[in-house]
């Protein structure tokens, strides 16, 4: 297998069902990448990624930043959305137009037209970083989908059920893949297994994940 084949989605254009209203859109973001990466670097400069602390006092292995009207944060005081970066007191960087374009197009492709995200989490995974099973339920309107974009080194996305103990699917995600879930699947538990050692030709030893949400 060629180096580029390993990192990019093996079947771009394919839509794989994970549930009644949940899909993997293989390679959907690839055409957007030349416009995404410069905007990503601007966000990284304006609001550098940081390792947040959970309410239980554990430091997350994934480093996080945000763009959009609201940003998701965590501390010993709990999980919440804020209009300002707690580290700087400044508003989060605006959501770039290409981010919104991608999120809306992916949501529509997965059967969720009219998606209008106001928050985008920008997650940074280095090899070894992981995300334990959880639900996205800090948003006011749970009727809106989640759109998750993968860039950089591959990872294994874990998609479960409505209870933490339900069986899970392990879904390899590659550079350019997008996962969308909403409707009856909106509160499914999900996570990411520890990312394996790798190096992407554009992003190095890094997986970037954009998670688009409608928080309010």
PDB file of N, CA and C in Angstrom, residues 3 7 33 36-38 40-41 44 123-127 149-154 174-176 198-210:
ATOM      1  N   UNK A   3       2.093   5.148   0.581  1.00  0.00           N
ATOM      2  CA  UNK A   3       2.004   6.030   1.747  1.00  0.00           C
ATOM      3  C   UNK A   3       0.726   6.850   1.723  1.00  0.00           C
ATOM      4  N   UNK A   7      -3.115   6.998   4.345  1.00  0.00           N
ATOM      5  CA  UNK A   7      -3.647   8.108   5.126  1.00  0.00           C
ATOM      6  C   UNK A   7      -4.972   8.634   4.605  1.00  0.00           C
ATOM      7  N   UNK A  33      -9.718  20.411   1.844  1.00  0.00           N
ATOM      8  CA  UNK A  33      -8.484  20.489   2.633  1.00  0.00           C
ATOM      9  C   UNK A  33      -7.606  21.681   2.273  1.00  0.00           C
ATOM     10  N   UNK A  36      -9.049  24.410   4.163  1.00  0.00           N
ATOM     11  CA  UNK A  36      -9.176  24.184   5.599  1.00  0.00           C
ATOM     12  C   UNK A  36      -7.868  24.450   6.349  1.00  0.00           C
ATOM     13  N   UNK A  37      -6.753  23.993   5.776  1.00  0.00           N
ATOM     14  CA  UNK A  37      -5.504  24.028   6.526  1.00  0.00           C
ATOM     15  C   UNK A  37      -5.012  25.441   6.849  1.00  0.00           C
ATOM     16  N   UNK A  38      -5.061  26.408   5.924  1.00  0.00           N
ATOM     17  CA  UNK A  38      -4.657  27.764   6.319  1.00  0.00           C
ATOM     18  C   UNK A  38      -5.539  28.340   7.433  1.00  0.00           C
ATOM     19  N   UNK A  40      -7.078  26.542   9.716  1.00  0.00           N
ATOM     20  CA  UNK A  40      -6.686  25.824  10.926  1.00  0.00           C
ATOM     21  C   UNK A  40      -5.473  26.480  11.572  1.00  0.00           C
ATOM     22  N   UNK A  41      -4.471  26.824  10.769  1.00  0.00           N
ATOM     23  CA  UNK A  41      -3.263  27.434  11.332  1.00  0.00           C
ATOM     24  C   UNK A  41      -3.575  28.785  11.974  1.00  0.00           C
ATOM     25  N   UNK A  44      -5.106  28.061  15.332  1.00  0.00           N
ATOM     26  CA  UNK A  44      -4.082  27.590  16.269  1.00  0.00           C
ATOM     27  C   UNK A  44      -3.262  28.742  16.831  1.00  0.00           C
ATOM     28  N   UNK A 123      -9.943  19.549  17.864  1.00  0.00           N
ATOM     29  CA  UNK A 123      -9.243  18.602  18.723  1.00  0.00           C
ATOM     30  C   UNK A 123      -7.918  18.181  18.100  1.00  0.00           C
ATOM     31  N   UNK A 124      -6.882  18.113  18.911  1.00  0.00           N
ATOM     32  CA  UNK A 124      -5.549  17.738  18.460  1.00  0.00           C
ATOM     33  C   UNK A 124      -5.147  16.419  19.144  1.00  0.00           C
ATOM     34  N   UNK A 125      -4.973  15.369  18.347  1.00  0.00           N
ATOM     35  CA  UNK A 125      -4.558  14.060  18.856  1.00  0.00           C
ATOM     36  C   UNK A 125      -3.130  13.774  18.402  1.00  0.00           C
ATOM     37  N   UNK A 126      -2.236  13.529  19.332  1.00  0.00           N
ATOM     38  CA  UNK A 126      -0.922  12.990  19.004  1.00  0.00           C
ATOM     39  C   UNK A 126      -0.972  11.492  19.277  1.00  0.00           C
ATOM     40  N   UNK A 127      -0.001  10.716  18.775  1.00  0.00           N
ATOM     41  CA  UNK A 127      -0.022   9.284  19.061  1.00  0.00           C
ATOM     42  C   UNK A 127      -0.147   9.010  20.564  1.00  0.00           C
ATOM     43  N   UNK A 149     -15.130  15.804  11.530  1.00  0.00           N
ATOM     44  CA  UNK A 149     -14.221  15.760  10.380  1.00  0.00           C
ATOM     45  C   UNK A 149     -12.844  15.289  10.835  1.00  0.00           C
ATOM     46  N   UNK A 150     -12.276  14.320  10.138  1.00  0.00           N
ATOM     47  CA  UNK A 150     -10.952  13.794  10.468  1.00  0.00           C
ATOM     48  C   UNK A 150      -9.918  14.261   9.451  1.00  0.00           C
ATOM     49  N   UNK A 151      -8.794  14.777   9.957  1.00  0.00           N
ATOM     50  CA  UNK A 151      -7.652  15.160   9.128  1.00  0.00           C
ATOM     51  C   UNK A 151      -6.390  14.601   9.762  1.00  0.00           C
ATOM     52  N   UNK A 152      -5.371  14.343   8.941  1.00  0.00           N
ATOM     53  CA  UNK A 152      -4.096  13.891   9.476  1.00  0.00           C
ATOM     54  C   UNK A 152      -4.019  12.389   9.631  1.00  0.00           C
ATOM     55  N   UNK A 153      -3.323  11.928  10.681  1.00  0.00           N
ATOM     56  CA  UNK A 153      -3.081  10.495  10.837  1.00  0.00           C
ATOM     57  C   UNK A 153      -4.379   9.759  11.170  1.00  0.00           C
ATOM     58  N   UNK A 154      -4.457   8.461  10.820  1.00  0.00           N
ATOM     59  CA  UNK A 154      -5.692   7.712  11.028  1.00  0.00           C
ATOM     60  C   UNK A 154      -6.005   7.497  12.503  1.00  0.00           C
ATOM     61  N   UNK A 174     -10.005   8.074   8.301  1.00  0.00           N
ATOM     62  CA  UNK A 174      -8.806   8.523   7.617  1.00  0.00           C
ATOM     63  C   UNK A 174      -8.917  10.007   7.268  1.00  0.00           C
ATOM     64  N   UNK A 175      -7.806  10.549   6.807  1.00  0.00           N
ATOM     65  CA  UNK A 175      -7.725  11.930   6.362  1.00  0.00           C
ATOM     66  C   UNK A 175      -8.834  12.213   5.345  1.00  0.00           C
ATOM     67  N   UNK A 176      -9.730  13.142   5.687  1.00  0.00           N
ATOM     68  CA  UNK A 176     -10.814  13.507   4.790  1.00  0.00           C
ATOM     69  C   UNK A 176     -12.151  12.865   5.089  1.00  0.00           C
ATOM     70  N   UNK A 198       2.185   7.423  13.835  1.00  0.00           N
ATOM     71  CA  UNK A 198       2.178   7.619  12.382  1.00  0.00           C
ATOM     72  C   UNK A 198       2.587   9.063  12.116  1.00  0.00           C
ATOM     73  N   UNK A 199       2.830   9.362  10.860  1.00  0.00           N
ATOM     74  CA  UNK A 199       3.188  10.733  10.477  1.00  0.00           C
ATOM     75  C   UNK A 199       2.535  11.055   9.148  1.00  0.00           C
ATOM     76  N   UNK A 200       1.726  12.093   9.138  1.00  0.00           N
ATOM     77  CA  UNK A 200       1.019  12.495   7.928  1.00  0.00           C
ATOM     78  C   UNK A 200       1.888  13.473   7.131  1.00  0.00           C
ATOM     79  N   UNK A 201       1.877  13.413   5.790  1.00  0.00           N
ATOM     80  CA  UNK A 201       2.759  14.280   5.009  1.00  0.00           C
ATOM     81  C   UNK A 201       2.494  15.767   5.184  1.00  0.00           C
ATOM     82  N   UNK A 202       1.275  16.167   5.535  1.00  0.00           N
ATOM     83  CA  UNK A 202       0.971  17.592   5.714  1.00  0.00           C
ATOM     84  C   UNK A 202       0.889  18.001   7.179  1.00  0.00           C
ATOM     85  N   UNK A 203       0.384  17.124   8.034  1.00  0.00           N
ATOM     86  CA  UNK A 203       0.134  17.491   9.435  1.00  0.00           C
ATOM     87  C   UNK A 203       1.085  16.840  10.426  1.00  0.00           C
ATOM     88  N   UNK A 204       2.007  16.005   9.937  1.00  0.00           N
ATOM     89  CA  UNK A 204       2.978  15.391  10.830  1.00  0.00           C
ATOM     90  C   UNK A 204       2.340  14.347  11.743  1.00  0.00           C
ATOM     91  N   UNK A 205       2.853  14.242  12.969  1.00  0.00           N
ATOM     92  CA  UNK A 205       2.373  13.251  13.949  1.00  0.00           C
ATOM     93  C   UNK A 205       1.116  13.786  14.653  1.00  0.00           C
ATOM     94  N   UNK A 206       0.081  14.035  13.885  1.00  0.00           N
ATOM     95  CA  UNK A 206      -1.074  14.729  14.445  1.00  0.00           C
ATOM     96  C   UNK A 206      -2.346  14.310  13.717  1.00  0.00           C
ATOM     97  N   UNK A 207      -3.382  14.098  14.496  1.00  0.00           N
ATOM     98  CA  UNK A 207      -4.733  13.979  13.950  1.00  0.00           C
ATOM     99  C   UNK A 207      -5.520  15.193  14.407  1.00  0.00           C
ATOM    100  N   UNK A 208      -6.139  15.876  13.470  1.00  0.00           N
ATOM    101  CA  UNK A 208      -7.022  16.996  13.767  1.00  0.00           C
ATOM    102  C   UNK A 208      -8.461  16.533  13.576  1.00  0.00           C
ATOM    103  N   UNK A 209      -9.307  16.876  14.520  1.00  0.00           N
ATOM    104  CA  UNK A 209     -10.732  16.559  14.421  1.00  0.00           C
ATOM    105  C   UNK A 209     -11.532  17.830  14.652  1.00  0.00           C
ATOM    106  N   UNK A 210     -12.338  18.200  13.657  1.00  0.00           N
ATOM    107  CA  UNK A 210     -13.302  19.288  13.823  1.00  0.00           C
ATOM    108  C   UNK A 210     -14.641  18.667  14.217  1.00  0.00           C
TER     109      UNK A 210
END
